[in-house]
Structures are given as C-alpha cells and as structure tokens.
Coordinates of C-alpha atoms in Angstrom, one line a residue:
M1 CA 41.5 -12.3 3.5
L2 CA 40.7 -9.3 1.3
Y3 CA 39.1 -11.7 -1.2
Y4 CA 36.8 -13.2 1.4
F5 CA 35.9 -9.7 2.8
I6 CA 34.9 -8.5 -0.7
C7 CA 32.9 -11.6 -1.3
A8 CA 31.1 -11.1 2.0
V9 CA 30.3 -7.5 1.2
L10 CA 28.9 -8.4 -2.3
L11 CA 26.9 -11.3 -0.9
F12 CA 25.4 -8.9 1.6
F13 CA 24.3 -6.4 -1.0
L14 CA 22.9 -9.1 -3.2
V15 CA 20.7 -10.4 -0.3
F16 CA 20.0 -7.0 1.2
P17 CA 17.1 -6.0 -1.1
F18 CA 15.3 -9.3 -0.5
L19 CA 15.6 -8.8 3.3
K20 CA 14.3 -5.2 3.1
V21 CA 11.3 -6.2 1.1
L22 CA 10.6 -9.2 3.3
F23 CA 10.7 -7.2 6.6
S24 CA 8.6 -4.4 5.0
R25 CA 5.8 -6.8 4.3
V26 CA 5.0 -7.2 8.0
V27 CA 4.8 -3.4 8.4
K28 CA 1.5 -1.6 7.9
E29 CA 1.7 1.8 6.3
H30 CA -0.4 4.4 8.1
K31 CA -1.3 6.8 5.3
P32 CA -2.2 10.3 6.4
K33 CA -5.9 11.1 6.2
T34 CA -6.3 14.5 7.7
E35 CA -6.5 17.6 5.5
D36 CA -7.2 20.3 8.2
K37 CA -5.0 22.9 6.5
T38 CA -4.6 23.8 2.8
Y39 CA -0.9 24.4 2.2
D40 CA 0.4 26.8 -0.5
F41 CA 2.9 25.1 -2.9
A42 CA 5.5 26.7 -5.2
N43 CA 5.9 24.5 -8.2
I44 CA 9.3 25.1 -9.8
I45 CA 9.9 23.7 -13.3
T46 CA 13.4 23.9 -14.8
A47 CA 13.5 23.9 -18.6
Y48 CA 16.8 24.0 -20.6
R49 CA 16.8 25.0 -24.3
N50 CA 13.3 23.6 -24.8
A51 CA 10.4 25.3 -23.0
A52 CA 7.7 23.7 -25.1
I53 CA 8.3 20.3 -23.5
A54 CA 7.0 21.8 -20.2
K55 CA 3.6 22.9 -21.6
P56 CA 1.9 19.6 -20.8
L57 CA 3.3 19.6 -17.3
I58 CA 2.1 23.2 -16.7
L59 CA -1.4 22.2 -18.0
S60 CA -1.4 19.2 -15.7
L61 CA -0.5 21.4 -12.7
L62 CA -3.3 23.9 -13.7
Q63 CA -5.7 20.9 -13.5
Q64 CA -4.7 20.0 -9.9
K65 CA -7.6 19.4 -7.6
H66 CA -5.6 21.3 -4.9
R67 CA -5.9 24.9 -6.0
K68 CA -3.5 26.7 -3.6
H69 CA -0.3 26.8 -5.6
H70 CA 1.7 28.8 -8.1
I71 CA 3.8 27.6 -11.0
Y72 CA 7.3 29.0 -11.9
L73 CA 8.8 28.0 -15.2
V74 CA 12.5 28.9 -15.5
A75 CA 13.1 28.9 -19.2
D76 CA 16.9 28.8 -19.3
K77 CA 18.5 29.4 -22.7
C78 CA 15.0 28.9 -24.3
D79 CA 13.4 30.6 -27.3
L80 CA 10.0 32.0 -26.0
S81 CA 9.0 33.8 -29.2
D82 CA 6.2 31.3 -29.8
W83 CA 5.1 31.0 -26.2
R84 CA 1.4 31.4 -25.9
L85 CA 0.5 29.8 -22.5
E86 CA -0.6 32.4 -19.9
D87 CA -2.4 32.0 -16.6
A88 CA -2.7 33.8 -13.3
Q89 CA -1.1 30.9 -11.6
L90 CA 1.9 30.8 -13.9
T91 CA 5.1 32.9 -13.9
V92 CA 7.5 32.4 -16.8
L93 CA 11.1 33.5 -16.1
Q94 CA 13.8 33.9 -18.7
P95 CA 17.1 34.5 -16.8
R96 CA 19.8 36.7 -18.3
P97 CA 22.6 35.8 -18.6
D98 CA 22.0 32.1 -19.2
L99 CA 22.4 29.9 -16.1
N100 CA 23.3 26.5 -17.6
L101 CA 22.7 24.7 -14.3
K102 CA 19.5 23.3 -12.8
V103 CA 20.2 24.4 -9.3
K104 CA 20.8 28.0 -10.5
S105 CA 17.4 27.9 -12.2
I106 CA 15.8 26.7 -8.9
I107 CA 17.6 29.6 -7.0
H108 CA 16.4 32.0 -9.7
A109 CA 12.8 30.9 -9.3
S110 CA 13.0 31.1 -5.5
K111 CA 14.1 34.7 -5.7
N112 CA 11.1 35.6 -7.9
F113 CA 8.3 34.1 -5.8
V114 CA 5.0 36.1 -6.2
R115 CA 4.3 35.4 -2.5
P116 CA 5.7 33.3 0.4
H117 CA 4.9 29.6 0.0
D118 CA 4.6 26.8 2.6
Y119 CA 6.3 24.1 0.5
I120 CA 8.5 24.0 -2.6
A121 CA 7.9 21.3 -5.2
I122 CA 10.6 20.5 -7.9
F123 CA 9.7 19.2 -11.4
D124 CA 11.7 18.5 -14.6
A125 CA 10.2 20.0 -17.8
D126 CA 9.3 16.5 -19.2
N127 CA 7.2 15.5 -16.1
L128 CA 3.5 15.3 -15.8
A129 CA 1.6 15.6 -12.6
H130 CA -1.5 13.4 -11.8
P131 CA -4.5 15.6 -10.9
N132 CA -4.3 14.4 -7.3
F133 CA -0.6 15.0 -6.9
L134 CA -0.7 18.1 -4.7
S135 CA -3.8 16.8 -2.8
E136 CA -1.9 13.7 -1.8
I137 CA 1.2 15.8 -0.8
N138 CA -1.1 18.1 1.2
R139 CA -2.2 15.1 3.3
Y140 CA 1.4 14.3 4.2
A141 CA 2.1 18.0 5.0
N142 CA -0.9 17.9 7.4
A143 CA 0.6 14.9 9.1
G144 CA 3.7 17.1 9.9
H145 CA 6.1 15.8 7.3
R146 CA 8.5 18.4 5.9
S147 CA 10.2 16.4 3.2
I148 CA 8.1 14.3 0.8
Q149 CA 9.0 12.3 -2.3
G150 CA 6.2 11.5 -4.8
Q151 CA 6.1 8.4 -6.8
R152 CA 7.8 8.9 -10.2
T153 CA 6.7 6.5 -12.9
A154 CA 7.1 6.2 -16.6
K155 CA 5.4 8.6 -19.1
N156 CA 6.4 6.6 -22.1
L157 CA 7.0 2.8 -22.7
D158 CA 7.3 3.1 -26.4
T159 CA 10.7 1.3 -26.9
T160 CA 12.5 -1.6 -25.3
M161 CA 15.0 0.8 -23.8
A162 CA 12.3 3.0 -22.3
A163 CA 10.5 0.0 -20.8
A164 CA 13.9 -1.3 -19.4
D165 CA 14.5 2.1 -17.9
A166 CA 11.0 2.0 -16.3
L167 CA 11.7 -1.4 -14.9
G168 CA 14.7 0.0 -13.1
E169 CA 12.6 2.8 -11.7
F170 CA 9.9 0.4 -10.5
Y171 CA 12.5 -1.6 -8.7
K172 CA 14.2 1.4 -7.1
N173 CA 10.9 3.1 -6.2
Y174 CA 10.0 0.0 -4.1
V175 CA 13.4 -1.0 -2.7
E176 CA 15.0 2.4 -2.2
R177 CA 12.0 4.6 -1.5
Y178 CA 8.9 2.9 -0.3
V179 CA 10.6 0.1 1.7
P180 CA 13.0 2.4 3.7
Y181 CA 10.0 4.7 4.5
L182 CA 8.0 1.7 5.8
L183 CA 11.0 0.6 7.9
G184 CA 11.3 4.0 9.6
S185 CA 14.1 5.5 7.5
S186 CA 14.1 7.9 4.5
S187 CA 13.2 7.6 0.9
V188 CA 16.0 8.2 -1.7
I189 CA 15.1 11.3 -3.6
S190 CA 14.2 10.7 -7.3
G191 CA 15.4 14.0 -8.8
S192 CA 11.9 15.4 -9.4
G193 CA 8.6 15.2 -7.7
M194 CA 10.1 16.0 -4.3
V195 CA 8.4 18.5 -2.0
V196 CA 10.1 20.2 0.9
K197 CA 9.1 22.8 3.5
S198 CA 10.1 26.2 2.2
E199 CA 12.4 27.3 5.0
L200 CA 14.1 23.9 4.9
Y201 CA 14.6 24.1 1.2
Q202 CA 15.9 27.6 1.3
A203 CA 18.5 26.5 4.0
Y204 CA 19.6 23.8 1.5
L205 CA 19.9 26.3 -1.3
N206 CA 22.1 28.5 1.0
S207 CA 24.2 25.5 2.1
P208 CA 28.0 25.5 1.4
E209 CA 27.7 22.5 -0.9
I210 CA 25.3 24.3 -3.2
Q211 CA 27.1 27.6 -3.1
A212 CA 30.4 25.9 -3.9
G213 CA 28.8 23.6 -6.5
K214 CA 27.4 26.4 -8.5
N215 CA 30.9 27.1 -9.8
Q216 CA 31.8 23.5 -10.6
W217 CA 29.3 23.3 -13.5
K218 CA 28.9 19.6 -14.6
K219 CA 31.4 18.4 -12.0
M220 CA 28.9 19.5 -9.3
L221 CA 27.4 16.7 -7.3
Q222 CA 23.8 16.2 -8.5
E223 CA 21.5 18.6 -6.6
D224 CA 19.1 15.8 -5.5
K225 CA 22.0 14.0 -3.7
I226 CA 23.1 17.3 -2.0
L227 CA 19.5 17.7 -0.9
Q228 CA 19.1 14.3 0.6
N229 CA 22.5 14.5 2.3
F230 CA 21.5 17.9 3.8
L231 CA 18.2 16.6 5.1
L232 CA 19.6 13.4 6.6
R233 CA 22.4 15.2 8.3
Q234 CA 19.7 17.1 10.2
N235 CA 17.9 13.8 10.8
E236 CA 15.0 14.9 8.7
K237 CA 12.9 11.9 7.4
I238 CA 12.1 11.9 3.7
V239 CA 8.7 10.2 3.5
Y240 CA 7.4 8.4 0.3
A241 CA 3.9 9.4 -0.9
W242 CA 3.0 6.3 -3.0
D243 CA -0.2 7.9 -4.3
A244 CA 1.3 11.2 -5.2
V245 CA 2.1 10.3 -8.8
I246 CA 4.2 12.2 -11.3
Y247 CA 5.2 10.9 -14.8
D248 CA 8.7 11.1 -16.1
E249 CA 10.0 10.6 -19.6
K250 CA 12.2 7.4 -19.9
V251 CA 15.2 7.3 -22.3
S252 CA 14.1 5.8 -25.6
T253 CA 17.5 5.0 -27.3
A254 CA 20.7 3.3 -26.4
D255 CA 22.7 6.5 -26.8
A256 CA 20.4 8.3 -24.4
V257 CA 20.9 5.5 -21.8
E258 CA 24.7 6.0 -22.1
T259 CA 24.4 9.8 -21.8
Q260 CA 22.1 9.6 -18.8
R261 CA 23.9 6.8 -16.9
S262 CA 27.3 8.4 -17.3
R263 CA 26.0 11.4 -15.2
W264 CA 24.4 9.1 -12.7
L265 CA 27.4 6.9 -12.3
Y266 CA 29.7 9.9 -11.8
S267 CA 27.4 11.2 -9.2
Y268 CA 27.2 7.9 -7.4
F269 CA 31.0 7.7 -7.0
Q270 CA 31.1 11.4 -6.1
N271 CA 28.6 10.8 -3.3
L272 CA 30.2 7.7 -1.8
P273 CA 32.1 9.7 0.9
N274 CA 28.8 11.3 2.0
S275 CA 27.0 7.9 2.1
L276 CA 29.9 6.5 4.2
A277 CA 29.7 9.5 6.5
L278 CA 26.0 9.0 7.0
L279 CA 26.4 5.3 7.7
L280 CA 29.1 6.0 10.3
K281 CA 27.1 8.8 11.8
G282 CA 24.1 6.5 12.1
I283 CA 26.3 3.8 13.8
V284 CA 27.9 6.2 16.3
G285 CA 24.7 8.0 17.1
F286 CA 22.5 4.9 17.1
N287 CA 20.4 6.7 14.5
W288 CA 18.4 4.2 12.4
N289 CA 17.3 6.8 9.9
Q290 CA 20.9 7.7 9.0
F291 CA 22.3 4.2 9.2
L292 CA 19.8 2.5 6.9
F293 CA 19.8 5.4 4.4
G294 CA 23.7 5.4 4.3
L295 CA 23.6 1.6 3.8
I296 CA 21.1 1.9 0.9
T297 CA 22.9 4.8 -0.9
I298 CA 26.3 3.1 -0.6
A299 CA 25.1 0.0 -2.4
P300 CA 26.9 -0.4 -5.8
P301 CA 24.9 0.1 -9.0
L302 CA 23.1 -3.1 -9.9
F303 CA 25.1 -3.9 -13.0
I304 CA 28.4 -3.3 -11.2
L305 CA 27.3 -5.5 -8.3
L306 CA 26.2 -8.3 -10.6
A307 CA 29.4 -8.1 -12.8
I308 CA 31.8 -8.2 -9.9
A309 CA 29.9 -10.9 -8.1
S310 CA 29.9 -13.1 -11.2
L311 CA 33.6 -12.6 -11.6
L312 CA 34.3 -13.6 -8.0
A313 CA 32.0 -16.5 -8.2
F314 CA 33.8 -17.8 -11.3
I315 CA 37.2 -17.4 -9.5
A316 CA 35.9 -19.3 -6.5
L317 CA 35.0 -22.3 -8.7
F318 CA 38.7 -23.3 -8.8
Y319 CA 39.5 -23.3 -5.1
N320 CA 36.3 -22.8 -3.0
P321 CA 33.1 -23.9 -4.8
W322 CA 31.1 -23.2 -1.6
I323 CA 31.6 -19.5 -2.3
T324 CA 30.3 -20.0 -5.9
L325 CA 27.2 -21.8 -4.5
A326 CA 26.7 -18.9 -2.0
F327 CA 26.8 -16.4 -4.9
A328 CA 24.4 -18.5 -7.0
I329 CA 21.9 -18.6 -4.1
A330 CA 22.3 -14.8 -3.5
G331 CA 22.0 -14.1 -7.2
I332 CA 18.7 -16.1 -7.4
L333 CA 17.4 -14.1 -4.4
F334 CA 18.4 -10.8 -6.0
V335 CA 16.8 -11.5 -9.3
S336 CA 13.7 -12.9 -7.6
T337 CA 13.4 -9.7 -5.6
I338 CA 13.3 -7.7 -8.9
F339 CA 10.4 -9.8 -10.1
W340 CA 8.8 -9.6 -6.7
T341 CA 8.9 -5.8 -6.6
L342 CA 7.6 -5.6 -10.2
Y343 CA 4.6 -7.7 -9.1
L344 CA 4.0 -5.7 -5.9
S345 CA 4.2 -2.5 -7.9
K346 CA 1.7 -3.7 -10.5
A347 CA 4.1 -3.0 -13.3
P348 CA 2.4 -2.8 -16.8
P349 CA 2.9 -5.6 -19.4
Q350 CA 5.4 -3.5 -21.4
V351 CA 7.8 -3.5 -18.5
W352 CA 7.7 -7.3 -18.1
Q353 CA 8.2 -7.6 -21.8
S354 CA 11.3 -5.5 -21.7
L355 CA 13.3 -8.2 -19.8
S356 CA 14.7 -9.4 -23.1
G357 CA 16.3 -6.0 -23.6
I358 CA 18.0 -5.9 -20.2
P359 CA 21.4 -7.2 -21.6
S360 CA 21.6 -4.4 -24.1
F361 CA 20.6 -1.9 -21.4
I362 CA 23.3 -3.2 -19.1
F363 CA 25.9 -3.0 -21.9
R364 CA 25.1 0.6 -22.4
Q365 CA 25.5 1.3 -18.7
M366 CA 28.9 -0.4 -18.8
T367 CA 30.1 1.8 -21.7
A368 CA 28.8 4.8 -19.8
L369 CA 31.6 4.1 -17.2
F370 CA 34.2 5.2 -19.8
K371 CA 32.5 8.6 -20.2
M372 CA 32.8 9.7 -16.6
K373 CA 36.4 11.0 -16.8
N374 CA 35.6 14.5 -18.1
P375 CA 32.1 15.5 -17.1
N376 CA 32.3 19.0 -18.7
K377 CA 33.1 17.4 -22.1
N378 CA 31.1 14.2 -22.1
F379 CA 27.9 15.0 -20.1
K380 CA 25.2 16.2 -22.5
H381 CA 21.7 17.4 -21.8
T382 CA 19.1 14.6 -22.3
E383 CA 16.8 15.5 -25.1
H384 CA 13.1 15.1 -24.3
Q385 CA 10.6 14.6 -27.2
H386 CA 7.5 13.0 -25.8
Q387 CA 4.7 15.6 -25.5
V388 CA 1.5 14.0 -24.2
S389 CA -1.3 15.5 -22.1
I390 CA -2.1 14.2 -18.7
D391 CA -5.7 13.4 -20.0
D392 CA -4.3 11.3 -22.8
L393 CA -1.9 9.5 -20.5
L394 CA -4.5 8.7 -17.9
S395 CA -6.9 7.5 -20.7
K396 CA -4.2 5.2 -22.0
E397 CA -3.5 3.9 -18.5
K398 CA -7.2 3.1 -18.0
K399 CA -7.4 1.2 -21.3
T400 CA -4.3 -0.8 -20.4
K401 CA -5.7 -1.8 -17.0
N402 CA -9.0 -2.8 -18.5
S403 CA -7.5 -4.9 -21.4

C-alpha cells in the first residue's frame, strides 16, 4: 500500500504543473493601470565582500523613471577604499563589526533609513533593474497590493550552465509565480526583486523566526522563505508583476551550481514543515491562497521528483506495467510543460540550446545533496563576476530579438 501511495503522490506532482498552466490559460490577468499616487521606495542592496559588483545595479536604479526612491547599499566585509560612486539618492553603509548574514544587512539598512518609506525593495548585489521596474511596481501598489514579486530573469547566458540555470528560472517563474497569481493564490518569492509594504516588512524583520535565525548563521532558513511563510500565515497575497523586470546573474560553472544548489536543497527540506502547515491550514480554513501555495512549495525539487519517479516506474515493470505506463504518460506531460512554459515565456535561443547540458546540470544538483550535512562548513558565498550596465544589457536584448 505504501508503494502505491508514493506512486500516486509522485504521479500527482508530475501532472500538477501541466494542470496549473492549463487552467491558468483560461484566466485573464487584470494588470493595474492606475498611478494615482507616487509611492516612496527604499531599495536595499546587500553586498558581501565585493561592493564593486553592485555599481551597475546602483546605476540602473538611478536611471529609474520612477524618481521617488532611495538606495541603501550595505557593504558587509567590503573594501571601500576605491569607492567613487556618490549620489544624493544613495547611502552607503559599512557595518562594524561585520554582519556575515544577509538578513542582518537588511536590518542594518532599515535602521539607517534617511526618511520613512512606503515600500521596501530587496536586491542582491549582482542584480540589474530595468528602467521601468519601480514604475511597474508602483502600479501594483496603487492597486492596493502590499507584497509584490518582480520578474527575475537572466543577466548572463554565456555558458551552458548559466543557460541551464536560466531555463529553470523561466520554468519556475511561470509555474510557481505567474500561474499561482493568476489562479488567485500567491507567487513564490524569488530571493530578490520582491517589494513589500514597509510596516509589513518591518513586522517580518521583528518576527521570532528572524530574531532566532540571526544566531543560527548558515543553518538559518533562507530569509525569502521566512518572508513568504510570514506573509501567507497572515493571508497576504504575493502578486507577480510580470513587467517589473530585474536581471540576476546565473551560475556559470559546474562548481557554482553545486555550491548554490546545496544551499537551496537544504532550505527546501528545512521549509517542508512550514509548507505542510500552510497546506493543512488552507484545508482546515478553506483558504485557497494558503492551500495552493502550500501545495506548490511542498512539491519535490524537479531532479528528485524525476529520479524517484523513474526508479518506481522501473520497479513496476516487473509486477504492474500499468504503473510504468502511467509514469511514462505523466513524465511526457511534465517535460512537455517545461517546453510549453519556455514558449509562453518567450525564452531566448540560448536557453533552448542549453537543453543538451541539462544532464550535467542535474548531476551537479545530485552531488549537491551530499553537501547539505554541515551548512556552516560547506555553504560558500557564490562569487559574482559579470559586471554589465543596464544599457548594454538592454541593447543586447534588442539585438537578439531583432536577429
């Protein structure tokens, strides 16, 4: 009976993405149009050891069409002796002693605001913001939304690994962010490019999970997951702003994939109790937002789902081939959904061409499983090296579309 139950669960999660996308296609998105009020945004950038990588992001924020905002760069453990970038809209903070934790940098920035802000936006140092990013977010704020996730997309597609990483983000952006939003639930937070009402974000920073997590160092549940759990428990909806684009650096090497995914996998397993709790809370309270979000965040990572499903399908060959057939059909639907979402997302040619590198990418994710045991020892900071201006990036995008 246990075998059949596990098979049923895995079959469901293989077909689930297809069903979500299918149902979302009959829902029309009502994008906010009104801009009656100009909101004030605090843009917090967290840099660790390398402040220079944040300069293109700062310049992209200074080029925003929406002018009512201030930029806070927290340069944790950074050498600022050669820092030359100054602007009235920029505050550079160098905490002492070193903080060594992203959420501590965010708290440090919030304690040094030059004025009260309406919303807080979070960026990683390697991001770039499209010139319309804050203008688009302002539309959603005018529509009354208090938690908004922008569309994070690839800044670099220079290697097969980077393009394969981008492929995964295109898929997740559509299936885990855009589709849940269309279906009346919440977008899964990306880790950067999220914008939250100030008082709501401050309540999150003061929450017991954050206060306890500050002392756990790398064993702390990732702050983006704590944030989304905090918001969903209060039945806040995290909306997805498709046209509010930020660019994120994708990992370029196999070693970087392993480093990054070891942290992500550890956080996924850490967060399972929270996802289960949200799922059950949604069922008991007849709350669609919490139920669907819990179901989405409890789904196994793609490579684990496919690996276990393949094993169970192989075992079924010897005593119940119908189960093998069911897995084959579900697997075809699952893979087809990936292609479908890439098409709907208008993924660039480099992403499609990266399909040949997927086996190597998956292998590195599997090896990352063995580095989860001791986070404080094995989890390293991902090095960012791609410094490109927003103007150069947009020019390259335009050339790619016209070619």
